[in-house]
């Protein structure tokens, strides 16, 4: 679910009614969750943000950017707690105990949990139904490392001999969802009094250690390896129930007491202490710093006007220092509207109140203001962490990895706009870069309508670049255009090109739209089927090498020849392999499905 990074389409704060609906949904979904535990996870007076992702997943985060629940279908029927919420209240879900660190390695790699990797207590196999939510734990630590839903009931599992998939993992420790909140999560040094969680690499390293409780007396669990080194042969000294009872006495139900690596803990603890001692004046300065950072880096002219809540969630909060929570209530302004109005009184921004939605709206930014011009924005470096195993498996795939980018070249219609803002008319631009160019021109010429900030007044140059030659003779040219239509209209007047790159090689730039691969199956003499492939050169696939590869793949004869009267080559494969060939090009060469045309002439 969160193996790969997925961008959020939108962020919004939940209203009071939506907060109550979320609490009801969570309570119905998780029967073991009490009101006290739910208040600890979703404090009543803390803001909750809903993030909607491109894969239809909804993530509910508390103030500070820490996700607590996620809904995989966006309808409330498949809502799960995150690892952070389980650290806050591990007793909200029943848990499967793994046999050891070797099993956790696969779970933390994104694999589903199989029945052979589950440790069965002396009381017998637990009872459950299909579709129930269960957590995953490692021996000697009550902090769950993953969460998912069961694929079958316990009765079905016993009939199958405890073989097959037990839990479909939806979220695990150190996946993308966990990483996205790592900088906003402030751990502490004492998650448990007597059981200490090792470095995160312990969970995936397969190391086997003995965890003892010196104060409580007996050990919670002991892991041993047999002579063959099989870590699945783990002999627990006590049952899971006893271990859980021993550890729950010392468990403090707060995420702020989780013990992670020393370097992360020490850095975040310093930020937490700093946040606790900030005065209202210091919070005011931090707010101003985040606003200026957002105005310089993320907030563009095309985004204006923008509601205050969207400005806060999508621009101001992401610009706060790592590990610090930004609370408007701890400032001297107390409310977002009063803070923005105070900034408007200095002349740096202009705002107005939306009487229908009863919300403050940012209308424009004075980028010539002394405070704006004197501020130097910070450049954040993107952190990329990759384990050696992931790096080794990614290298062979990157050799044939395909990347296709649509770019645009200025045409005779809008070349004057590029020249006016100092951009090269011969360069290629992406959609976002071209849109930024036209809005820079609008800002330079001050073409935003004073009475309606969402409209742009057309001067002669901008009007020609957008509409010259597109308006019928006798029709009047428009005098203004809505901001949301400027970018698409401007890009539509440019020349379309596309860039194709494969495996980090040299990019190939071609004019016009991308021509798809054509795969066709037809009958020849003797009622034999043959499959033809053309257009593979567009995606940097060498025809001769491709033909040899298909000969081995499908165990059939192939031939490569030039297309008569056209540029390019045709690969001919003996047999009707049209479906398998299309699938092979998608999976092995990364050719998008939308660029493959299939025609089977043998079907009636």
Coordinates of C-alpha atoms in Angstrom, one line a residue:
X1 CA 0.0 0.0 0.0
X2 CA 2.8 2.4 0.9
X3 CA 5.8 0.7 -0.7
X4 CA 6.4 3.6 -3.1
X5 CA 6.1 7.3 -2.6
X6 CA 2.7 8.7 -3.5
X7 CA 1.9 12.5 -3.6
X8 CA -1.1 13.9 -1.8
X9 CA -3.6 15.6 -4.0
X10 CA -5.0 17.8 -1.3
X11 CA -5.0 18.5 2.5
X12 CA -7.9 19.8 4.5
X13 CA -8.7 20.3 8.2
X14 CA -11.6 18.3 9.5
X15 CA -14.6 20.1 10.9
X16 CA -16.3 19.2 14.1
X17 CA -18.9 17.1 12.4
X18 CA -16.3 15.2 10.4
X19 CA -14.2 14.6 13.5
X20 CA -17.2 13.0 15.2
X21 CA -17.9 10.9 12.2
X22 CA -14.3 9.7 12.1
X23 CA -14.4 8.7 15.8
X24 CA -17.6 6.8 15.2
X25 CA -16.1 5.0 12.2
X26 CA -13.0 4.1 14.1
X27 CA -14.9 2.8 17.1
X28 CA -17.1 0.6 14.9
X29 CA -14.1 -0.7 13.0
X30 CA -12.0 -1.4 16.1
X31 CA -14.1 -3.0 18.9
X32 CA -11.2 -3.1 21.4
X33 CA -10.6 0.6 21.1
X34 CA -12.0 2.4 24.2
X35 CA -12.9 6.1 24.5
X36 CA -9.8 6.6 26.7
X37 CA -7.5 5.1 24.1
X38 CA -9.2 7.0 21.3
X39 CA -8.7 10.3 23.2
X40 CA -5.0 9.5 23.5
X41 CA -4.7 8.9 19.8
X42 CA -7.0 11.7 18.6
X43 CA -7.0 14.3 21.4
X44 CA -10.2 16.3 21.4
X45 CA -8.6 19.8 21.1
X46 CA -6.0 18.9 18.5
X47 CA -6.5 19.6 14.8
X48 CA -7.0 16.7 12.4
X49 CA -5.9 16.9 8.8
X50 CA -7.2 14.8 6.0
X51 CA -4.8 14.1 3.2
X52 CA -6.2 12.6 0.0
X53 CA -3.6 10.6 -2.1
X54 CA -3.6 9.8 -5.8
X55 CA -4.2 6.1 -5.1
X56 CA -7.5 6.9 -3.4
X57 CA -6.1 6.5 0.1
X58 CA -7.2 8.9 2.8
X59 CA -4.8 9.6 5.7
X60 CA -5.9 11.2 8.9
X61 CA -3.1 13.1 10.8
X62 CA -3.0 15.0 14.0
X63 CA -1.5 18.4 14.4
X64 CA 2.2 18.1 13.6
X65 CA 1.8 15.8 10.6
X66 CA 1.8 12.5 12.4
X67 CA -0.6 10.0 10.7
X68 CA -2.9 8.0 13.0
X69 CA -5.4 6.3 10.7
X70 CA -5.7 5.6 7.0
X71 CA -8.6 4.5 4.8
X72 CA -7.5 2.5 1.8
X73 CA -10.6 3.0 -0.3
X74 CA -11.6 6.5 0.9
X75 CA -15.1 5.3 2.0
X76 CA -14.6 4.6 5.6
X77 CA -15.1 0.8 5.2
X78 CA -11.4 -0.1 5.2
X79 CA -9.9 2.1 7.8
X80 CA -6.7 1.0 9.7
X81 CA -4.6 2.4 12.5
X82 CA -1.0 3.4 11.6
X83 CA 2.1 2.1 13.4
X84 CA 2.2 5.4 15.3
X85 CA -1.4 4.8 16.6
X86 CA -0.5 1.3 17.6
X87 CA 2.6 2.5 19.5
X88 CA 0.2 4.9 21.3
X89 CA -2.3 2.1 22.2
X90 CA -1.0 -1.4 21.2
X91 CA -3.9 -3.1 23.0
X92 CA -6.5 -1.7 20.4
X93 CA -5.7 -4.7 18.1
X94 CA -4.9 -8.4 18.6
X95 CA -1.4 -9.3 17.4
X96 CA 0.4 -12.2 15.7
X97 CA 3.8 -12.9 17.2
X98 CA 6.5 -13.6 14.7
X99 CA 8.9 -16.5 15.2
X100 CA 11.9 -14.2 15.1
X101 CA 13.9 -11.4 13.4
X102 CA 14.4 -13.4 10.2
X103 CA 10.6 -13.4 9.6
X104 CA 10.3 -9.7 10.3
X105 CA 12.9 -9.0 7.6
X106 CA 10.3 -10.0 4.9
X107 CA 7.4 -8.2 6.6
X108 CA 9.5 -4.9 6.8
X109 CA 10.3 -5.5 3.1
X110 CA 6.7 -5.2 2.2
X111 CA 5.8 -8.9 2.0
X112 CA 2.5 -10.3 3.4
X113 CA 2.7 -12.4 6.5
X114 CA 2.6 -16.2 5.9
X115 CA 1.3 -18.8 8.5
X116 CA 4.6 -20.6 8.8
X117 CA 6.2 -17.4 10.2
X118 CA 3.7 -17.0 13.1
X119 CA 4.6 -18.4 16.5
X120 CA 1.8 -20.5 18.0
X121 CA 1.4 -20.1 21.8
X122 CA 0.9 -23.0 24.2
X123 CA -2.8 -22.2 24.5
X124 CA -3.3 -23.0 20.8
X125 CA -3.9 -21.1 17.6
X126 CA -5.9 -17.9 18.1
X127 CA -9.5 -17.7 16.7
X128 CA -10.3 -15.1 14.1
X129 CA -12.5 -14.5 11.1
X130 CA -11.5 -13.4 7.5
X131 CA -11.1 -9.7 7.0
X132 CA -10.2 -8.9 10.7
X133 CA -7.5 -6.3 11.5
X134 CA -4.5 -7.7 13.2
X135 CA -1.1 -6.2 14.2
X136 CA 2.3 -7.9 13.9
X137 CA 4.8 -8.0 16.8
X138 CA 8.3 -9.4 17.3
X139 CA 9.3 -11.4 20.4
X140 CA 10.2 -9.3 23.5
X141 CA 8.7 -6.0 22.2
X142 CA 5.1 -4.9 22.6
X143 CA 5.5 -2.2 19.8
X144 CA 3.8 -3.5 16.7
X145 CA 5.8 -3.3 13.4
X146 CA 2.9 -3.8 10.9
X147 CA -0.8 -3.9 10.5
X148 CA -3.1 -5.7 8.0
X149 CA -6.2 -7.8 7.6
X150 CA -6.6 -11.6 7.7
X151 CA -7.1 -13.4 4.4
X152 CA -9.0 -16.4 5.9
X153 CA -10.6 -17.5 9.1
X154 CA -8.7 -19.6 11.7
X155 CA -10.9 -22.6 10.8
X156 CA -9.9 -22.4 7.2
X157 CA -6.3 -21.9 8.2
X158 CA -6.3 -25.1 10.3
X159 CA -7.9 -27.0 7.4
X160 CA -5.2 -25.8 5.1
X161 CA -2.5 -27.0 7.5
X162 CA -1.5 -23.5 8.5
X163 CA -0.1 -22.9 5.0
X164 CA -0.4 -19.9 2.8
X165 CA -1.0 -16.2 3.4
X166 CA -2.2 -15.2 6.9
X167 CA -2.2 -11.4 6.8
X168 CA -2.4 -9.0 3.9
X169 CA 0.0 -6.2 5.1
X170 CA -1.4 -2.7 4.5
X171 CA 1.2 -0.6 6.4
X172 CA 4.5 -1.4 8.1
X173 CA 7.4 0.2 10.0
X174 CA 9.6 2.4 7.7
X175 CA 7.3 2.3 4.6
X176 CA 6.5 5.5 2.8
X177 CA 3.7 6.5 5.2
X178 CA 6.0 6.1 8.2
X179 CA 8.9 7.9 6.5
X180 CA 6.6 10.8 5.6
X181 CA 5.9 11.5 9.3
X182 CA 9.4 10.7 10.6
X183 CA 10.5 14.3 10.7
X184 CA 7.3 15.4 12.6
X185 CA 7.4 12.6 15.2
X186 CA 9.3 13.4 18.4
X187 CA 10.5 10.2 20.1
X188 CA 11.7 9.9 23.7
X189 CA 14.2 7.7 25.4
X190 CA 11.9 5.4 27.4
X191 CA 9.2 3.6 25.5
X192 CA 9.3 0.7 28.0
X193 CA 10.8 0.6 31.5
X194 CA 12.4 -2.8 31.2
X195 CA 12.2 -3.8 27.6
X196 CA 14.3 -1.7 25.2
X197 CA 13.7 -1.6 21.5
X198 CA 16.9 -2.1 19.6
X199 CA 18.1 -0.1 16.7
X200 CA 15.6 -0.3 13.8
X201 CA 18.0 -2.5 11.9
X202 CA 17.4 -5.2 14.5
X203 CA 14.0 -5.8 13.1
X204 CA 15.3 -6.5 9.6
X205 CA 18.8 -7.9 10.3
X206 CA 17.6 -11.2 11.5
X207 CA 19.8 -10.9 14.6
X208 CA 18.7 -13.0 17.5
X209 CA 19.2 -11.6 21.0
X210 CA 18.1 -12.5 24.4
X211 CA 15.9 -9.8 26.0
X212 CA 15.7 -9.9 29.7
X213 CA 13.8 -8.1 32.4
X214 CA 16.2 -7.6 35.3
X215 CA 13.7 -6.0 37.5
X216 CA 10.7 -8.3 36.8
X217 CA 12.7 -11.4 37.2
X218 CA 11.9 -13.9 34.4
X219 CA 12.8 -13.3 30.8
X220 CA 10.0 -12.3 28.5
X221 CA 11.3 -14.3 25.6
X222 CA 14.4 -16.2 24.5
X223 CA 15.3 -16.7 20.9
X224 CA 17.8 -19.5 19.9
X225 CA 19.0 -20.9 16.7
X226 CA 19.6 -24.5 15.9
X227 CA 22.8 -25.9 14.5
X228 CA 21.7 -25.3 10.9
X229 CA 21.1 -21.6 11.6
X230 CA 17.3 -21.7 11.1
X231 CA 15.9 -18.9 13.1
X232 CA 12.4 -20.2 12.7
X233 CA 13.1 -22.8 15.4
X234 CA 12.6 -20.3 18.2
X235 CA 11.8 -21.7 21.7
X236 CA 9.9 -19.1 23.8
X237 CA 10.4 -19.3 27.5
X238 CA 6.9 -18.0 28.3
X239 CA 3.7 -17.7 26.4
X240 CA 2.7 -14.7 24.4
X241 CA 0.0 -13.9 26.9
X242 CA 2.4 -14.0 29.8
X243 CA 4.9 -11.8 27.9
X244 CA 2.2 -9.3 27.1
X245 CA 1.0 -9.1 30.6
X246 CA 4.6 -8.6 31.9
X247 CA 5.3 -5.8 29.4
X248 CA 1.9 -4.1 29.7
X249 CA 2.6 -3.2 33.3
X250 CA 5.6 -1.1 32.2
X251 CA 4.1 0.2 29.0
X252 CA 3.4 3.9 29.0
X253 CA 0.7 4.7 26.4
X254 CA 2.4 7.6 24.7
X255 CA 4.3 7.8 21.4
X256 CA 6.6 10.4 23.0
X257 CA 8.2 7.5 25.0
X258 CA 9.2 5.3 22.1
X259 CA 12.9 4.5 22.1
X260 CA 14.4 4.6 18.6
X261 CA 18.0 5.2 17.5
X262 CA 20.1 7.4 19.7
X263 CA 21.0 10.0 17.1
X264 CA 17.3 10.5 16.0
X265 CA 16.1 10.6 19.6
X266 CA 18.7 13.1 20.7
X267 CA 18.0 15.5 17.8
X268 CA 14.3 15.3 18.2
X269 CA 14.4 15.6 21.9
X270 CA 16.3 18.9 21.5
X271 CA 13.7 20.1 19.2
X272 CA 10.9 19.0 21.6
X273 CA 12.5 20.8 24.5
X274 CA 12.9 23.9 22.3
X275 CA 9.3 23.8 21.3
X276 CA 8.2 23.6 24.9
X277 CA 10.1 26.7 26.0
X278 CA 9.1 28.9 23.1
X279 CA 7.4 32.1 24.1
X280 CA 4.5 33.6 22.2
X281 CA 6.9 36.1 20.6
X282 CA 9.2 33.3 19.5
X283 CA 6.2 31.5 18.0
X284 CA 5.3 34.7 16.2
X285 CA 8.8 34.9 14.7
X286 CA 8.6 31.2 13.7
X287 CA 5.3 31.8 12.0
X288 CA 6.6 34.7 10.0
X289 CA 9.7 32.7 9.0
X290 CA 7.5 29.8 7.7
X291 CA 5.2 32.2 5.8
X292 CA 8.2 33.9 4.1
X293 CA 9.7 30.5 3.3
X294 CA 6.4 29.4 1.7
X295 CA 6.0 32.6 -0.3
X296 CA 9.5 32.2 -1.7
X297 CA 9.4 28.4 -2.4
X298 CA 6.0 26.8 -2.8
X299 CA 3.3 29.5 -3.2
X300 CA 3.1 30.7 -6.8
X301 CA 1.0 33.5 -8.4
X302 CA -1.1 31.0 -10.1
X303 CA -2.2 29.6 -6.7
X304 CA -3.8 32.9 -5.7
X305 CA -6.3 33.6 -4.4
X306 CA -6.0 30.8 -1.8
X307 CA -8.1 30.1 1.3
X308 CA -6.3 30.5 4.6
X309 CA -6.7 26.9 5.7
X310 CA -5.2 25.7 2.4
X311 CA -2.3 28.1 2.8
X312 CA -1.7 26.8 6.3
X313 CA -1.9 23.1 5.5
X314 CA -0.2 23.0 2.1
X315 CA 2.4 25.8 2.4
X316 CA 3.1 27.1 5.9
X317 CA 3.2 23.8 7.9
X318 CA 5.5 22.0 5.4
X319 CA 8.0 24.8 5.8
X320 CA 8.4 24.5 9.6
X321 CA 11.7 23.2 10.9
X322 CA 12.0 19.4 11.2
X323 CA 10.8 18.0 14.5
X324 CA 8.9 21.2 15.6
X325 CA 5.1 21.5 15.9
X326 CA 3.6 24.8 14.8
X327 CA 0.6 25.8 16.8
X328 CA -1.1 29.1 16.0
X329 CA -2.9 29.0 19.4
X330 CA 0.5 29.4 21.1
X331 CA 1.2 32.6 19.3
X332 CA 0.1 36.1 20.4
X333 CA -2.5 36.1 17.6
X334 CA -4.3 32.9 18.7
X335 CA -6.2 32.6 15.4
X336 CA -5.1 32.1 11.8
X337 CA -7.3 34.9 10.5
X338 CA -5.9 37.5 13.0
X339 CA -2.3 36.4 12.1
X340 CA -2.9 36.9 8.4
X341 CA -4.7 40.2 9.0
X342 CA -1.7 41.4 11.0
X343 CA 0.6 40.5 8.1
X344 CA -1.8 42.3 5.7
X345 CA -1.5 45.5 7.9
X346 CA 2.2 45.6 7.2
X347 CA 1.6 45.6 3.4
X348 CA 3.3 42.3 2.7
X349 CA 0.1 40.5 1.7
X350 CA -3.5 41.4 1.1
X351 CA -6.4 39.4 2.4
X352 CA -10.2 39.5 2.6
X353 CA -12.9 37.4 4.3
X354 CA -15.1 35.1 2.4
X355 CA -18.5 35.9 3.8
X356 CA -20.1 32.7 2.5
X357 CA -17.4 30.2 3.8
X358 CA -16.5 32.5 6.7
X359 CA -12.8 32.1 6.1
X360 CA -9.9 34.4 5.5
X361 CA -8.5 34.3 1.9
X362 CA -5.0 35.4 0.7
X363 CA -5.5 37.6 -2.4
X364 CA -2.1 38.7 -3.4
X365 CA 1.6 39.0 -2.2
X366 CA 3.7 42.2 -2.3
X367 CA 7.0 40.7 -3.5
X368 CA 8.6 44.1 -3.4
X369 CA 8.0 44.4 0.4
X370 CA 11.3 44.9 2.4
X371 CA 10.6 41.9 4.6
X372 CA 10.1 39.7 1.5
X373 CA 13.1 41.0 -0.4
X374 CA 15.5 40.7 2.7
X375 CA 14.5 37.1 3.5
X376 CA 16.7 34.3 2.2
X377 CA 14.9 31.0 1.8
X378 CA 16.4 27.7 2.9
X379 CA 17.1 25.1 0.3
X380 CA 16.1 21.7 1.7
X381 CA 18.0 18.6 0.4
X382 CA 16.0 15.6 -0.5
X383 CA 17.0 12.6 1.6
X384 CA 17.2 9.3 -0.2
X385 CA 17.8 6.2 2.0
X386 CA 18.2 2.9 0.3
X387 CA 19.2 -0.4 1.9
X388 CA 22.0 -2.5 0.1
X389 CA 19.4 -5.1 -0.8
X390 CA 17.1 -2.6 -2.4
X391 CA 20.0 -1.0 -4.3
X392 CA 21.2 -4.3 -5.7
X393 CA 17.8 -5.3 -6.9
X394 CA 17.1 -1.9 -8.4
X395 CA 20.3 -1.8 -10.5
X396 CA 19.4 -4.4 -13.1
X397 CA 15.9 -3.0 -13.5
X398 CA 17.3 0.5 -14.0
X399 CA 19.1 -0.7 -17.1
X400 CA 15.8 -0.9 -19.0
X401 CA 13.8 1.7 -17.0
X402 CA 11.9 4.0 -19.3
X403 CA 11.1 7.6 -18.7
X404 CA 8.9 9.7 -21.0
X405 CA 8.5 13.4 -20.6
X406 CA 6.3 15.7 -22.6
X407 CA 7.9 19.1 -23.2
X408 CA 7.0 22.2 -25.2
X409 CA 8.9 24.6 -27.4
X410 CA 7.9 28.3 -27.7
X411 CA 6.2 29.0 -31.0
X412 CA 5.9 32.2 -33.0
X413 CA 2.7 33.0 -31.1
X414 CA 4.2 33.2 -27.6
X415 CA 8.0 33.7 -28.2
X416 CA 7.6 37.3 -27.2
X417 CA 6.5 36.3 -23.7
X418 CA 9.6 34.2 -23.2
X419 CA 11.8 37.0 -24.5
X420 CA 10.1 39.5 -22.2
X421 CA 11.0 37.6 -19.0
X422 CA 14.6 36.7 -20.2
X423 CA 14.0 33.0 -21.1
X424 CA 15.5 31.4 -24.2
X425 CA 13.0 30.9 -27.0
X426 CA 14.9 27.8 -28.2
X427 CA 14.7 25.8 -25.0
X428 CA 12.2 23.1 -24.2
X429 CA 9.9 23.5 -21.2
X430 CA 7.6 21.3 -19.1
X431 CA 4.0 22.3 -18.5
X432 CA 4.8 23.7 -15.0
X433 CA 7.9 25.6 -16.3
X434 CA 5.9 27.2 -19.2
X435 CA 3.1 28.1 -16.9
X436 CA 5.6 29.8 -14.5
X437 CA 6.9 31.8 -17.4
X438 CA 3.5 33.3 -18.4
X439 CA 2.7 34.1 -14.7
X440 CA 6.1 35.8 -14.3
X441 CA 5.1 38.0 -17.3
X442 CA 1.7 38.7 -15.7
X443 CA 3.4 39.7 -12.5
X444 CA 6.0 41.8 -14.3
X445 CA 3.4 43.7 -16.2
X446 CA 1.0 43.9 -13.3
X447 CA -1.9 42.4 -15.3
X448 CA -3.9 41.0 -12.4
X449 CA -7.3 42.7 -12.2
X450 CA -7.4 44.9 -9.1
X451 CA -11.1 44.4 -8.5
X452 CA -11.0 40.6 -9.0
X453 CA -7.7 38.9 -8.2
X454 CA -8.8 35.7 -10.0
X455 CA -8.9 37.4 -13.4
X456 CA -6.0 38.6 -15.6
X457 CA -6.3 41.6 -17.9
X458 CA -4.9 40.9 -21.4
X459 CA -2.5 43.3 -22.9
X460 CA -1.5 43.2 -26.6
X461 CA 1.4 40.8 -26.2
X462 CA -0.4 38.4 -23.9
X463 CA -3.6 38.5 -26.0
X464 CA -1.7 37.7 -29.2
X465 CA 0.1 34.8 -27.5
X466 CA -3.1 33.2 -26.3
X467 CA -5.6 34.0 -29.1
X468 CA -4.0 35.3 -32.3
X469 CA -5.2 33.1 -35.1
X470 CA -7.6 31.2 -32.9
X471 CA -10.4 33.7 -33.0
X472 CA -12.7 33.7 -36.0
X473 CA -12.7 36.7 -38.3
X474 CA -15.3 39.2 -37.2
X475 CA -15.2 38.1 -33.6
X476 CA -13.9 40.3 -30.8
X477 CA -10.8 39.4 -28.9
X478 CA -11.4 38.8 -25.1
X479 CA -10.1 41.5 -22.8
X480 CA -9.5 39.3 -19.7
X481 CA -9.1 35.6 -18.8
X482 CA -9.5 33.6 -15.6
X483 CA -6.2 32.6 -13.9
X484 CA -7.0 28.8 -14.0
X485 CA -7.3 29.0 -17.9
X486 CA -4.1 30.9 -18.5
X487 CA -1.6 28.0 -18.2
X488 CA -3.5 25.5 -20.3
X489 CA -4.2 28.1 -23.1
X490 CA -0.6 29.2 -23.1
X491 CA 0.8 25.7 -23.3
X492 CA -1.6 24.8 -26.0
X493 CA -0.1 27.4 -28.2
X494 CA 3.4 25.9 -28.0
X495 CA 5.0 23.1 -30.1
X496 CA 4.7 19.7 -28.5
X497 CA 7.9 17.5 -28.2
X498 CA 8.7 14.5 -26.1
X499 CA 11.8 13.3 -24.4
X500 CA 12.6 9.5 -24.0
X501 CA 15.3 8.2 -21.7
X502 CA 16.2 4.6 -20.8
X503 CA 18.5 3.4 -18.1
X504 CA 20.2 6.7 -17.4
X505 CA 21.3 7.0 -21.0
X506 CA 21.3 10.0 -23.3
X507 CA 17.8 11.6 -23.7
X508 CA 16.3 11.5 -27.2
X509 CA 14.1 14.5 -28.1
X510 CA 11.5 14.1 -30.9
X511 CA 9.0 16.6 -32.3
X512 CA 5.3 15.9 -32.0
X513 CA 3.3 13.5 -29.9
X514 CA 4.5 10.0 -29.0
X515 CA 3.7 7.4 -31.7
X516 CA 2.5 4.1 -30.1
X517 CA 3.8 0.6 -30.6
X518 CA 1.6 -1.4 -32.9
X519 CA 1.1 -5.2 -32.4
X520 CA -0.9 -7.1 -35.0
X521 CA -1.7 -10.8 -35.4
X522 CA -2.8 -12.2 -38.7
X523 CA -3.1 -15.5 -40.6
X524 CA -0.7 -16.6 -43.4
X525 CA -0.7 -19.6 -45.8
X526 CA -1.4 -22.9 -44.1
X527 CA -3.6 -21.2 -41.5
X528 CA -0.5 -20.2 -39.5
X529 CA -0.5 -17.1 -37.2
X530 CA 2.2 -14.5 -37.2
X531 CA 2.6 -11.4 -35.0
X532 CA 4.1 -8.2 -36.2
X533 CA 5.5 -5.4 -34.0
X534 CA 6.3 -1.9 -35.3
X535 CA 7.2 1.4 -33.6
X536 CA 9.5 0.0 -30.9
X537 CA 12.2 2.4 -31.8
X538 CA 10.2 5.2 -30.3
X539 CA 10.9 3.7 -26.9
X540 CA 14.6 3.1 -27.6
X541 CA 14.2 -0.6 -28.2
X542 CA 16.8 -2.0 -30.6
X543 CA 14.8 -4.1 -33.2
X544 CA 17.6 -6.7 -33.8
X545 CA 18.2 -7.3 -30.1
X546 CA 14.4 -7.2 -29.4
X547 CA 13.9 -9.9 -32.1
X548 CA 16.6 -12.1 -30.6
X549 CA 15.1 -11.7 -27.1
X550 CA 11.6 -12.6 -28.3
X551 CA 13.0 -15.7 -30.0
X552 CA 14.2 -17.0 -26.6
X553 CA 11.2 -15.7 -24.7
X554 CA 8.5 -17.4 -26.8
X555 CA 10.7 -20.3 -28.2
X556 CA 9.8 -19.4 -31.8
X557 CA 11.5 -18.1 -34.9
X558 CA 11.6 -14.3 -35.5
X559 CA 12.8 -12.0 -38.2
X560 CA 13.6 -8.3 -38.5
X561 CA 13.0 -6.3 -41.7
X562 CA 12.6 -2.7 -42.9
X563 CA 9.2 -1.3 -43.3
X564 CA 8.4 -0.8 -47.0
X565 CA 8.2 2.9 -47.9
X566 CA 8.5 4.0 -44.2
X567 CA 11.2 4.7 -41.7
X568 CA 11.6 2.0 -39.1
X569 CA 11.7 -1.7 -38.7
X570 CA 9.2 -4.6 -38.2
X571 CA 9.7 -7.6 -36.0
X572 CA 7.9 -10.7 -37.2
X573 CA 7.2 -13.5 -34.6
X574 CA 5.8 -16.9 -35.6
X575 CA 2.7 -17.6 -33.6
X576 CA -0.2 -15.7 -32.0
X577 CA 1.6 -14.1 -29.0
X578 CA -0.2 -10.8 -29.1
X579 CA -1.3 -10.7 -25.5
X580 CA 1.9 -12.1 -24.0
X581 CA 4.0 -9.8 -26.1
X582 CA 2.1 -6.7 -25.0
X583 CA 2.4 -7.8 -21.4
X584 CA 6.1 -8.4 -21.9
X585 CA 6.7 -4.9 -23.2
X586 CA 4.9 -3.4 -20.3
X587 CA 6.6 -5.4 -17.6
X588 CA 10.1 -5.8 -19.0
X589 CA 10.6 -2.6 -21.0
X590 CA 8.3 -0.2 -19.1
X591 CA 6.2 0.8 -22.1
X592 CA 3.0 2.4 -20.8
X593 CA -0.2 0.6 -21.8
X594 CA -1.7 3.7 -23.3
X595 CA 1.1 3.6 -25.9
X596 CA 0.5 0.1 -27.1
X597 CA -2.1 -0.6 -29.9
X598 CA -3.2 -4.2 -30.3
X599 CA -5.1 -5.6 -33.3
X600 CA -5.9 -9.3 -33.7
X601 CA -7.2 -10.1 -37.2
X602 CA -7.6 -13.8 -36.4
X603 CA -10.5 -13.3 -34.2
X604 CA -14.0 -13.2 -35.7

